[in-house]
Coordinates of C-alpha atoms and ligand atoms in Angstrom, one line a residue:
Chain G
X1399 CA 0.0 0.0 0.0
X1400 CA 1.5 3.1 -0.9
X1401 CA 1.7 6.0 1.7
X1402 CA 1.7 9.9 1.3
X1403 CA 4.4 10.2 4.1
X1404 CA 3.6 13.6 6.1
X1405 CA 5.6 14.9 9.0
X1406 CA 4.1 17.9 9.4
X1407 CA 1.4 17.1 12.0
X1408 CA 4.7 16.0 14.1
X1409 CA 6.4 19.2 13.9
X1410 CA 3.0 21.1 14.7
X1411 CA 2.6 19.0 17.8
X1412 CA 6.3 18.9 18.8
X1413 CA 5.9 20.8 21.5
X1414 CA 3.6 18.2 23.3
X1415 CA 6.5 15.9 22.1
X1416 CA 9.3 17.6 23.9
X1417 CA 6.9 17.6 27.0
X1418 CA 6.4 13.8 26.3
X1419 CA 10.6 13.5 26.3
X1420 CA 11.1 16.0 29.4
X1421 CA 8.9 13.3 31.4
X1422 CA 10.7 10.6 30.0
X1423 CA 13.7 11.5 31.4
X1424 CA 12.3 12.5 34.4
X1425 CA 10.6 9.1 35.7
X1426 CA 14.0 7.0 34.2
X1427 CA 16.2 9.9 35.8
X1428 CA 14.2 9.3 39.2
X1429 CA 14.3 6.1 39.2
X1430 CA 17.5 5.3 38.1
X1431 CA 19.0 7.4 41.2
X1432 CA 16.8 6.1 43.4
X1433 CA 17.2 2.4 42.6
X1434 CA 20.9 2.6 42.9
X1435 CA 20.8 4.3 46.0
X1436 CA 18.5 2.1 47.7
X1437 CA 19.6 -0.9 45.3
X1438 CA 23.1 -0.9 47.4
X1439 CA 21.3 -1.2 50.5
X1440 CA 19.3 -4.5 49.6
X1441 CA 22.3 -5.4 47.7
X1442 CA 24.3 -5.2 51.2
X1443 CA 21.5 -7.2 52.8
X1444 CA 21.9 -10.3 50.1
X1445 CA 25.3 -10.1 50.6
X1446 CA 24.7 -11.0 54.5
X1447 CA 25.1 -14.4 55.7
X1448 CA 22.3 -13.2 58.7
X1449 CA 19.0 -14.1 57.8
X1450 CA 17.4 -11.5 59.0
X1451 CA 18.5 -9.3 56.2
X1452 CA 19.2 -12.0 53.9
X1453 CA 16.1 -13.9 53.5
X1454 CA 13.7 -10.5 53.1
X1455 CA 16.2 -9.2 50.3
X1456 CA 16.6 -12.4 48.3
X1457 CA 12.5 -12.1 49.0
X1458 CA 12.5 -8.9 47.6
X1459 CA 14.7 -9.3 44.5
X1460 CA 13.0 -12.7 43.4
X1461 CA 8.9 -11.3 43.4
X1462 CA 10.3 -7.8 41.4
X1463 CA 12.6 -10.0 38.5
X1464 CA 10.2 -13.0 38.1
X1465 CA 7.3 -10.5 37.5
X1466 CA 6.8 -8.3 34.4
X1467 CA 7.3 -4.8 35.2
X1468 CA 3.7 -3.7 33.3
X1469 CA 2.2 -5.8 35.8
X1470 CA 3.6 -3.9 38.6
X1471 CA 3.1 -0.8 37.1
X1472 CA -0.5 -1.9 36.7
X1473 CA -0.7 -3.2 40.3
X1474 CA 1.0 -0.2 41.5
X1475 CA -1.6 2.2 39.9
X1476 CA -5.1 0.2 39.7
X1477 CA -4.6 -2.6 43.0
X1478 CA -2.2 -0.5 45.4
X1479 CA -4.6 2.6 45.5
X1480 CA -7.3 0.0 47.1
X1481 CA -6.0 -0.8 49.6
X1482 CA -3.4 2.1 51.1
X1483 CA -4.5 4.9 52.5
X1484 CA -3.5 7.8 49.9
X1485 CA -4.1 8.8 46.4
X1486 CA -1.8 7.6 43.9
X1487 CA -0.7 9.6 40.7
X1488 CA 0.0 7.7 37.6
X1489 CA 3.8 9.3 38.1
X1490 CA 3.8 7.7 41.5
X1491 CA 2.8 4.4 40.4
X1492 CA 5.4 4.3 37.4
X1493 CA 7.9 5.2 39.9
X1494 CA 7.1 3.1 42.4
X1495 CA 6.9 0.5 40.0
X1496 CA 10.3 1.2 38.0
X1497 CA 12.1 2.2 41.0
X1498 CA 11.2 -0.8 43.0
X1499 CA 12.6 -3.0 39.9
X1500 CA 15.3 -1.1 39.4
X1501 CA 16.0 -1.5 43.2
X1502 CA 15.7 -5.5 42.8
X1503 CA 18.3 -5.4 39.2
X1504 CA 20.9 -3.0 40.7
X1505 CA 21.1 -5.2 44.6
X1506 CA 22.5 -8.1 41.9
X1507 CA 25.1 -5.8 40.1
X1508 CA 26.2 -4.8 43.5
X1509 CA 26.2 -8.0 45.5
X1510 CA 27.4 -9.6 41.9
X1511 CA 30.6 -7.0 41.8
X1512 CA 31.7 -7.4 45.2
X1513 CA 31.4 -10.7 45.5
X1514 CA 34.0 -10.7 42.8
X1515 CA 36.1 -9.4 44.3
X1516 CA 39.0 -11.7 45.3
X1517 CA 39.1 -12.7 49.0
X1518 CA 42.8 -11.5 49.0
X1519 CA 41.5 -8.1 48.6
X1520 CA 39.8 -8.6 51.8
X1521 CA 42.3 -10.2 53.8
X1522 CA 45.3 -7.6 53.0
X1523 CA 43.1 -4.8 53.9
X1524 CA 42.0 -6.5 57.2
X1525 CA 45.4 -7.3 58.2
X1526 CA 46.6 -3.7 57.5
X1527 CA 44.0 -3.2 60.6
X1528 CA 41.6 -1.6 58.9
X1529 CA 38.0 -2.6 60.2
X1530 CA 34.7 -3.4 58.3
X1531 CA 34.0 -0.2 57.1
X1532 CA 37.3 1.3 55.7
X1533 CA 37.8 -2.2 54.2
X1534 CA 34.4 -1.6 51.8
X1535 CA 34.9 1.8 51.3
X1536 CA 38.8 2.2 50.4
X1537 CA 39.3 -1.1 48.9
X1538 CA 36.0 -3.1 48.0
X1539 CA 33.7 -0.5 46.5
X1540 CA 36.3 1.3 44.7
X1541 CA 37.4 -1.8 43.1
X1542 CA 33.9 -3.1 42.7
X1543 CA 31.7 0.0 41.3
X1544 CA 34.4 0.0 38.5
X1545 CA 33.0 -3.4 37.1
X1546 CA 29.6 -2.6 37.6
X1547 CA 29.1 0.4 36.2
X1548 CA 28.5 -1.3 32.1
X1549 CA 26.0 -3.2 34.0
X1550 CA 24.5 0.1 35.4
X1551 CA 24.7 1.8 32.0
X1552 CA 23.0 -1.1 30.7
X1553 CA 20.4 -1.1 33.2
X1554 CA 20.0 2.6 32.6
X1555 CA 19.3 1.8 28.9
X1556 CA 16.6 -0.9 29.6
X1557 CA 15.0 1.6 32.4
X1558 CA 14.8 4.8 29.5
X1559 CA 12.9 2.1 27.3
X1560 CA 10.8 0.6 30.1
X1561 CA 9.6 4.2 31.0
X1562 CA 7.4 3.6 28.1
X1563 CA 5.5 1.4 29.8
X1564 CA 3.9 4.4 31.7
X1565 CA 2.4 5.3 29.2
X1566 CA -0.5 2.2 29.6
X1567 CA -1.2 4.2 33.1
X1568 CA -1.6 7.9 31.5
X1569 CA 1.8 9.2 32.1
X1570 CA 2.3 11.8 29.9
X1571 CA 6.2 10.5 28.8
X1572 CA 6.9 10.3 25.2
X1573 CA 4.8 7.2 24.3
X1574 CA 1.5 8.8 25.6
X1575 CA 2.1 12.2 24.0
X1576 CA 2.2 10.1 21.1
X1577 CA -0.9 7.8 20.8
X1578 CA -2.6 11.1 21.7
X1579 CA -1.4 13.5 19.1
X1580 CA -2.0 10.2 16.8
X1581 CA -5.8 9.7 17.7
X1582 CA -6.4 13.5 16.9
X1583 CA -3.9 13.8 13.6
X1584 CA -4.4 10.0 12.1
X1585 CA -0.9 9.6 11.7
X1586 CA 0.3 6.8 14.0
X1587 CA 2.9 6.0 11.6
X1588 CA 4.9 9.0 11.1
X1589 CA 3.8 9.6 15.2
X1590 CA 5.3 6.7 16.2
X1591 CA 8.6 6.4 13.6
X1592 CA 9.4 9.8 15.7
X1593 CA 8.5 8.3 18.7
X1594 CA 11.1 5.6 17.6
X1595 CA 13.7 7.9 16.3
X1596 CA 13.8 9.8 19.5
X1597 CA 14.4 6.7 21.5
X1598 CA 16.9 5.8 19.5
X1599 CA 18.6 9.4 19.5
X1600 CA 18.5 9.2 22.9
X1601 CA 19.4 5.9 23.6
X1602 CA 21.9 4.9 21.2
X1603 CA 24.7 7.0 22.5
X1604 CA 24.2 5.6 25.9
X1605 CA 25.1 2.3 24.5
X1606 CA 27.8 3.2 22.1
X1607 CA 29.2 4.2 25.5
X1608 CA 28.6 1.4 27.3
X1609 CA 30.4 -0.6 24.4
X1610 CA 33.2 1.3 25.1
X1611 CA 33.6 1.0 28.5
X1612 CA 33.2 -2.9 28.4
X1613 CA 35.6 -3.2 25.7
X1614 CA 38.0 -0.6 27.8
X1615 CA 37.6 -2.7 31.4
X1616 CA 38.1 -6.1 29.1
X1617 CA 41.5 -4.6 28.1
X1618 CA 42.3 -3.6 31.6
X1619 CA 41.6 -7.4 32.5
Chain D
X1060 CA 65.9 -9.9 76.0
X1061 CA 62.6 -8.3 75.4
X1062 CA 60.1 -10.8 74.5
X1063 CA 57.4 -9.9 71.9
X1064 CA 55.4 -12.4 71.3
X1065 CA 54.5 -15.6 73.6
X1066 CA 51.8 -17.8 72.2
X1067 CA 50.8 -20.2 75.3
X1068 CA 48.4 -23.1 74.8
X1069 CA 47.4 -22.1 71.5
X1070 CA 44.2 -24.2 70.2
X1071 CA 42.0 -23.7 66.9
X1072 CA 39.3 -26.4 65.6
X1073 CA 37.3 -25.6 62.4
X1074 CA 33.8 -27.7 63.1
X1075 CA 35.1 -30.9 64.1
X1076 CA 38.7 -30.7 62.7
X1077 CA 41.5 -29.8 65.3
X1078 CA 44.3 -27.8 63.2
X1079 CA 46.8 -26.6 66.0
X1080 CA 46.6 -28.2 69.1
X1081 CA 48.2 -26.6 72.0
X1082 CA 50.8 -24.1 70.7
X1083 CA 53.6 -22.5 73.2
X1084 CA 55.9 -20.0 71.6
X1085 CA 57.9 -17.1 72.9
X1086 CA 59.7 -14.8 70.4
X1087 CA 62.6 -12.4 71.7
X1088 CA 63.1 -9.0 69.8
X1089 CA 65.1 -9.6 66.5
X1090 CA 64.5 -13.1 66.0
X1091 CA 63.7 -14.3 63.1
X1092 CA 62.0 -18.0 63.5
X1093 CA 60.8 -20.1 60.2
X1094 CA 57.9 -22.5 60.2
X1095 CA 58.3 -25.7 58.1
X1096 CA 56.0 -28.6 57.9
X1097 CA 54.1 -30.6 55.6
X1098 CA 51.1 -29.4 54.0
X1099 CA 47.4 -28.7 55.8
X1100 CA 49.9 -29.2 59.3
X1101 CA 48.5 -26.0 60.2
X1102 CA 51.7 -23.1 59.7
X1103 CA 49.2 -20.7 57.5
X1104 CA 46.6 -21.4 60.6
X1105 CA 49.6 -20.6 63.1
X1106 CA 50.2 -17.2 61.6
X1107 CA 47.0 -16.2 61.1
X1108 CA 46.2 -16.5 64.7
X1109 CA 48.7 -14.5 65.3
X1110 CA 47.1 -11.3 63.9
X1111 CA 44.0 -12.9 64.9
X1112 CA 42.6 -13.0 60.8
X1113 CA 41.4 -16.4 62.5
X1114 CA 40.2 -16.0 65.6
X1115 CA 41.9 -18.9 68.2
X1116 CA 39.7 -21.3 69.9
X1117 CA 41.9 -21.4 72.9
X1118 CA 44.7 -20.5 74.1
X1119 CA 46.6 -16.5 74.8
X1120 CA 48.7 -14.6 72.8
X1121 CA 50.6 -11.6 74.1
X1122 CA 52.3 -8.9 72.0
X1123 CA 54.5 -7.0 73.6
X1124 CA 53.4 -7.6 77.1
X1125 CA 49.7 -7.0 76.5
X1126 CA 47.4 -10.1 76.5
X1127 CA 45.1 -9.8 73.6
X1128 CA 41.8 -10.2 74.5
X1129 CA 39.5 -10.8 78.0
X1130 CA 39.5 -13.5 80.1
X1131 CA 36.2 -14.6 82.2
X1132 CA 36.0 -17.7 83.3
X1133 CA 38.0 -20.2 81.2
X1134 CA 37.5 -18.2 77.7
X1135 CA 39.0 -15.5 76.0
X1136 CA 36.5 -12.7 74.3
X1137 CA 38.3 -10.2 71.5
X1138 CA 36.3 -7.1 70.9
X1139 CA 36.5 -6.1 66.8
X1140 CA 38.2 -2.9 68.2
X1141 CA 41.5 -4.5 69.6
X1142 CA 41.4 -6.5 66.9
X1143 CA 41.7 -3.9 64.2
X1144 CA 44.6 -2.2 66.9
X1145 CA 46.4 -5.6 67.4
X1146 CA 46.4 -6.1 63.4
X1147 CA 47.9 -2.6 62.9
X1148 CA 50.8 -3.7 65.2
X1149 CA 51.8 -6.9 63.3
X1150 CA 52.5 -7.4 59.1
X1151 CA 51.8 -9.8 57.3
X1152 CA 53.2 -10.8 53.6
X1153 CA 50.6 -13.1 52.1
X1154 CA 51.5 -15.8 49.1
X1155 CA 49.7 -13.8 46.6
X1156 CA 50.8 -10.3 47.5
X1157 CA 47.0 -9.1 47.4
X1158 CA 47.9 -5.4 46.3
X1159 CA 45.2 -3.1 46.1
X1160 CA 45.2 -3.2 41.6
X1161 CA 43.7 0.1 41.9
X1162 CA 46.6 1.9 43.9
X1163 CA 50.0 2.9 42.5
X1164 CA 52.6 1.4 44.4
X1165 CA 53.2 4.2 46.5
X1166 CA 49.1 5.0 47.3
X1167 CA 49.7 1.0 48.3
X1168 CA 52.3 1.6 50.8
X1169 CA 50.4 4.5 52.1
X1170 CA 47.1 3.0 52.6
X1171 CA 48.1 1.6 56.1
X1172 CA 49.4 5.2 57.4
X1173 CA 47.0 7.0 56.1
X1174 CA 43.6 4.7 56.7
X1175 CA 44.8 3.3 60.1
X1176 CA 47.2 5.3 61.8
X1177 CA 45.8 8.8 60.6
X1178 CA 49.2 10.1 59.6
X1179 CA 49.7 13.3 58.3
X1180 CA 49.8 13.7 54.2
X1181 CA 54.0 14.1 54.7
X1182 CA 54.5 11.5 56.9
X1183 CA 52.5 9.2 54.8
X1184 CA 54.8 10.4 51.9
X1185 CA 57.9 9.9 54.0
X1186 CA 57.2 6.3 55.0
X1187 CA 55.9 5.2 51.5
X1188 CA 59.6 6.8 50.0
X1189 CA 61.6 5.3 52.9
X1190 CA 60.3 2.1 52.9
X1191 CA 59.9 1.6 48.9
X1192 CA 63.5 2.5 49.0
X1193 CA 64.1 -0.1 51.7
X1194 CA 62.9 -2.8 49.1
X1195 CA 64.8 -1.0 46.3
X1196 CA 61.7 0.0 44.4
X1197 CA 61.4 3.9 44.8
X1198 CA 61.8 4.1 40.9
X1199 CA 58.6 2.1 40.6
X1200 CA 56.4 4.6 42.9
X1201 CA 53.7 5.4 40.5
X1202 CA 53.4 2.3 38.7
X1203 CA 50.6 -0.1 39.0
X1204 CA 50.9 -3.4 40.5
X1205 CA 50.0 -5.1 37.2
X1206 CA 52.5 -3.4 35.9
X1207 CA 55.6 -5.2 38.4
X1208 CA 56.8 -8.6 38.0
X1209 CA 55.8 -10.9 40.7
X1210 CA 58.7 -10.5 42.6
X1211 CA 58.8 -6.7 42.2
X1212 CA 54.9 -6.7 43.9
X1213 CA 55.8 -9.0 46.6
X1214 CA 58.7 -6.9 47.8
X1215 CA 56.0 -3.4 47.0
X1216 CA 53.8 -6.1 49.9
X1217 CA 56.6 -6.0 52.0
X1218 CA 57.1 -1.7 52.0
X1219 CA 53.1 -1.7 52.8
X1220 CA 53.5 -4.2 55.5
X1221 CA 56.5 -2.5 56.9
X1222 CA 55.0 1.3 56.2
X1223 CA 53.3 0.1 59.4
X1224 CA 56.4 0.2 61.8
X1225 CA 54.8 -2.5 62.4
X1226 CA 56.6 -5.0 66.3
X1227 CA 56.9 -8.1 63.9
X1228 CA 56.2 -9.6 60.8
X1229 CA 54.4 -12.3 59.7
X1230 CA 55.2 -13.8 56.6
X1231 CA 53.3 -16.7 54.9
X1232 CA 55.2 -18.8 51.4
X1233 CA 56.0 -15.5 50.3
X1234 CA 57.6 -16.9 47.9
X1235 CA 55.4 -19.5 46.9
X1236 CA 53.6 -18.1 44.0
X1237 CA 56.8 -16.7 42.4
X1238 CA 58.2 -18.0 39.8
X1239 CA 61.3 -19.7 40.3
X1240 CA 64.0 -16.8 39.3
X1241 CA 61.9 -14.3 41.1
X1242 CA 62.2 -16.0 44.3
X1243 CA 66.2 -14.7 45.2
X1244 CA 65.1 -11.4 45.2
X1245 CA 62.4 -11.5 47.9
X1246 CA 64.5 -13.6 49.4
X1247 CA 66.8 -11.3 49.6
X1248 CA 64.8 -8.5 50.8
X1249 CA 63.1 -10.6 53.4
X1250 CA 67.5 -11.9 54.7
X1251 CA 68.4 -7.8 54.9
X1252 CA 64.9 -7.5 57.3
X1253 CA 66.3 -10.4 59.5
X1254 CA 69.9 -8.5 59.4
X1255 CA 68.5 -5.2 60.7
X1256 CA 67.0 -7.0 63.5
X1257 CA 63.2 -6.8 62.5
X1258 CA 61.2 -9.4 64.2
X1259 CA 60.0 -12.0 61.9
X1260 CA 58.1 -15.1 61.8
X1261 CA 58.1 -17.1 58.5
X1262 CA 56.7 -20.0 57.2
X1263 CA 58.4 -21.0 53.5
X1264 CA 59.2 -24.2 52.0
X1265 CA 62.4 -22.9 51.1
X1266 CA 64.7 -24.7 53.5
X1267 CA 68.5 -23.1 52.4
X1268 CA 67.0 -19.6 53.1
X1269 CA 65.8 -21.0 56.7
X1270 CA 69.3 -22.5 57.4
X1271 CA 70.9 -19.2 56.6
X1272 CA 68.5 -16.8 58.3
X1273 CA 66.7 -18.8 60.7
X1274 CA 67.7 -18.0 64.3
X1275 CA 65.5 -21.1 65.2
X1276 CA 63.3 -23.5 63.0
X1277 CA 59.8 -24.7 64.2
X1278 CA 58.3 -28.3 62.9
X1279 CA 54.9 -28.4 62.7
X1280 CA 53.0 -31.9 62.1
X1281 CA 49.5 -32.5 63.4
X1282 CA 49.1 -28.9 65.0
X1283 CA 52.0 -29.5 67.3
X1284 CA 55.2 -28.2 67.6
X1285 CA 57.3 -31.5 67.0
X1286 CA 60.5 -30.3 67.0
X1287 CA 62.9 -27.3 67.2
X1288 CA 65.8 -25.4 67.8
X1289 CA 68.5 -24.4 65.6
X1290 CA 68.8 -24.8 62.0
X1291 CA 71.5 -27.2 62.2
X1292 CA 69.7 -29.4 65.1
X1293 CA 66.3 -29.3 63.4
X1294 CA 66.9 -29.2 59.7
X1295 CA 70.7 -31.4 59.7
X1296 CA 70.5 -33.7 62.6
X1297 CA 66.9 -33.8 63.1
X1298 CA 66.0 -36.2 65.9
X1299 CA 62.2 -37.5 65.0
X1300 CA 60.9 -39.5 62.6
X1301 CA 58.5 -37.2 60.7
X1302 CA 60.5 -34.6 60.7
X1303 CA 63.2 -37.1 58.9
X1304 CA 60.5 -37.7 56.5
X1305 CA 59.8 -34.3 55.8
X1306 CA 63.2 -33.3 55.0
X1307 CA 63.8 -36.4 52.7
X1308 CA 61.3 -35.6 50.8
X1309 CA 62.3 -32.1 50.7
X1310 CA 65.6 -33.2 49.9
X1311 CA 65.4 -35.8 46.9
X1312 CA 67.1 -33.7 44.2
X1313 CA 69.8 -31.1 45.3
X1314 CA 72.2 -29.6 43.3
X1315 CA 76.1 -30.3 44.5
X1316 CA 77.5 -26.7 44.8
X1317 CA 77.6 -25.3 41.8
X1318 CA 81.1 -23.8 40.3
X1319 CA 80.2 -19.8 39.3
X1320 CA 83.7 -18.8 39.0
Ligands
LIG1959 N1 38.8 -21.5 57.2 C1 39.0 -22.9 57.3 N2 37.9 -23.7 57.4 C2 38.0 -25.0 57.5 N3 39.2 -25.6 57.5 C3 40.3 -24.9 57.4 C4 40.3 -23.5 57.2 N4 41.5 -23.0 57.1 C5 42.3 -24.1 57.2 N5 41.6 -25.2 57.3 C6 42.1 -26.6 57.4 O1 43.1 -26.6 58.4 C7 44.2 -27.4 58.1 C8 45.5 -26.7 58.2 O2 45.5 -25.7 57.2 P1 46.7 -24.7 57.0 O3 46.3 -23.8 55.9 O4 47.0 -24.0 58.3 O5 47.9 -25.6 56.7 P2 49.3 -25.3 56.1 O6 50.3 -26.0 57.0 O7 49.5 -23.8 56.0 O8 49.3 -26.0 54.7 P3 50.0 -25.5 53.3 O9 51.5 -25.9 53.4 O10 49.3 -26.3 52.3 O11 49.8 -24.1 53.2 C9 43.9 -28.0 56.7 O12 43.4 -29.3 56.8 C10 42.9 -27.0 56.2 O13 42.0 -27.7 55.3
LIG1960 MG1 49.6 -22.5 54.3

């Protein structure tokens, strides 16, 4: 079928676009930092050999990966509302959603990169009489947050495309902007190849980067 | 004689297995003792009681005239905060050097002033220079470990260990994990220690360097201290049986002295 392609409703509507991209980035921004933050916390716990942090962590981590994150974004939005006791935004629910997975991913990446860690590492900094903290924090992390951060970077780029996903609860990100402007211009398909272009603008450097740094920290062995 | 270490009645049992079994020890200022034995006898487990990186199961070690740890009826309790102090107070050279990779040598030697001891930025410096200078490695300050031969990082363990000022030194197959022409020069370094009258307890395989350096050499077999004394009594005319055994094995190809004129 032949098509009259006709960007011109896109350009009309861009500015409802850019306000589509400026959420965007705000819900993966949000919870990117807030899922690393907290993620090192839980991460901590799963790395504990006491259950009482252990077992609610490994809890934790195992209902937010073996779920799909639309369903918890869902949940968070239509179920959650039910049965707590305050209102709950559709910005809210994505975040609580996104962050909350994001919090589950990034415990792994840190319990993942200190745990490889060689024990030797440990052990010398110990015997220099340093105690529990100082050991992390001058010679664990440091060592440790250098492997993770292409699997941070990659997380980043699968939380910038999941942000989408908002879209199904009324978030006004990039995806919503553009099944609306769609439904009142008829032009889902050059709508949507800029909705696809953008991502890609926007995503593919991230992961021309991330590239870089794994083939960089492969050389450095 | 000042003593600085006495180990008395040293016990230490992982689950059900027994791995030293009653230890006594006394170590005088400048004496440098070496630790032979047959594998799994429990020399690693020795020295790592020492600096308490395993926590005895019974027994008392004094450093210096201070008992580590609090008695109360029949046991010993060690609270994490003597620990960390006792640990600042002893080095130890581990078989696999375990440099930080993401320190230059000198940040490396420094780590122990600066982290633990709170030293000022100059002193730090100063220690790091003197004691990298000690091991002849100076010229190597701003590399990276994984940029050293093995021998060249062991003896970069040694300045951080030392960087310390620490009362002794532990040292366990420091050589070990070198390879074999790499082993002289750590060697070497570890003889010109023993010379200046650091304290040092050593556990190798390498019996000629304990018969040079050794002041006295410990047998180990079963988590007991089988035999010692000299070098000559314990490693020439040794008087039990498994220590025989031990050295025959150790002994089944030698080299007649070479000629190097
Ligand atoms: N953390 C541990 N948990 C359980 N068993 C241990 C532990 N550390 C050591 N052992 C056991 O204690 C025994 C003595 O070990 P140790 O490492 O002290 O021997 P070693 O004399 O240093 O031997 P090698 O010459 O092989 O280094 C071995 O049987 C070993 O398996
Ligand atoms: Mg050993």
């Amino acid at each position: 079928m032949e098509h009259a392609w006709d960007f011109s409703a896109v350009f009309t509507n861009s500015y409802l676009l850019l306000i589509g991209l400026k959420n965007t980035i705000i819900l993966a921004v949000v919870c990117l930092v807030l899922g690393l933050f907290f993620g090192l916390f839980v991460g901590a716990a799963r790395y504990s050999t006491r259950i009482v942090f252990n077992w609610p962590a490994t809890a934790f981590v195992e209902v937010f990966r073996n779920t799909p994150v639309l369903v918890q974004i869902m949940w968070f939005f239509f179920a959650f509302p039910i049965i707590s006791p305050f209102d709950i935004d559709a910005f809210t629910a994505a975040t609580l959603g996104l962050t909350l997975n994001t919090i589950a991913f990034s415990s792994e990446i840190y319990r993942a990169g200190i745990q490889s860690i060689h024990r030797g590492q440990w052990e010398a900094a110990k015997a220099l009489g340093m105690n529990y903290t100082n050991q992390m924090r001058r010679i664990i992390l440091p060592q440790a947050i250098r492997r993770m951060i292409p699997a941070f970077m990659n997380r980043a780029v699968e939380l910038v495309k999941m942000t989408s996903l908002a879209s199904v609860i009324a978030y006004g990100e990039l995806m919503y902007q553009a099944k609306t402007i769609s439904t009142i211009e008829f032009n889902p398909i050059e709508m949507y190849t800029s909705v696809a272009l953008i991502f890609f603008v926007l995503i593919f450097p991230l992961t021309l980067f991330v590239q870089r740094l794994e083939i960089k920290s492969k050389g450095r062995g | 004689m000042v003593e600085i270490l006495k180990i008395e009645g040293l016990n230490k049992s992982f689950g059900d297995l027994t791995v030293l079994d009653g230890i006594d020890l006394s170590v005088n200022k400048g004496e440098t003792i070496v630790v032979i034995g047959a594998s799994g006898s429990g020399k690693s487990t020795m020295l790592r009681c020492v600096n308490f990186m395993e926590i005895p199961s019974g027994g008392r070690i004094t450093l210096n005239g201070s008992a580590i740890g609090t008695a109360s009826n029949g046991s010993v309790t060690y609270s994490e905060k003597e620990l960390t102090g006792l640990r600042a107070r002893v080095g130890m050279v581990f078989q696999h050097f375990n440099l930080f990779p993401h320190m230059t040598v000198k940040q490396n030697v420094m780590e122990g002033p600066k982290t633990v001891l709170k030293c000022s930025a100059v002193e730090c410096s100063r220690r790091a220079d003197k004691y990298l200078e000690k091991v002849g490695l100076g010229w190597k300050a701003d590399s990276f470990p994984s940029q050293l031969s093995g021998g060249q990082q062991q003896r970069v363990a040694i300045a951080r260990a030392l960087a310390m000022e620490p009362e002794i030194m532990l040292f366990d197959e420091a050589t070990s994990a070198l390879d074999p022409e790499l082993v002289g020069e750590v060697l070497l370094t570890m003889k010109e220690l023993a010379d200046e009258g650091m304290t040092m307890l050593i556990v190798t395989h390498e019996l000629g360097f304990a018969y040079t350096v050794a002041d006295r050499v410990l047998f180990l077999a079963n988590g007991k201290i089988l035999e010692q004394g000299d070098p000559e009594s314990v490693l020439i005319n040794p008087q039990q049986d498994a220590t025989k055994n031990f050295l025959r094995g150790h002994g089944s190809f030698r080299l007649p002295e070479p000629n190097l004129d």
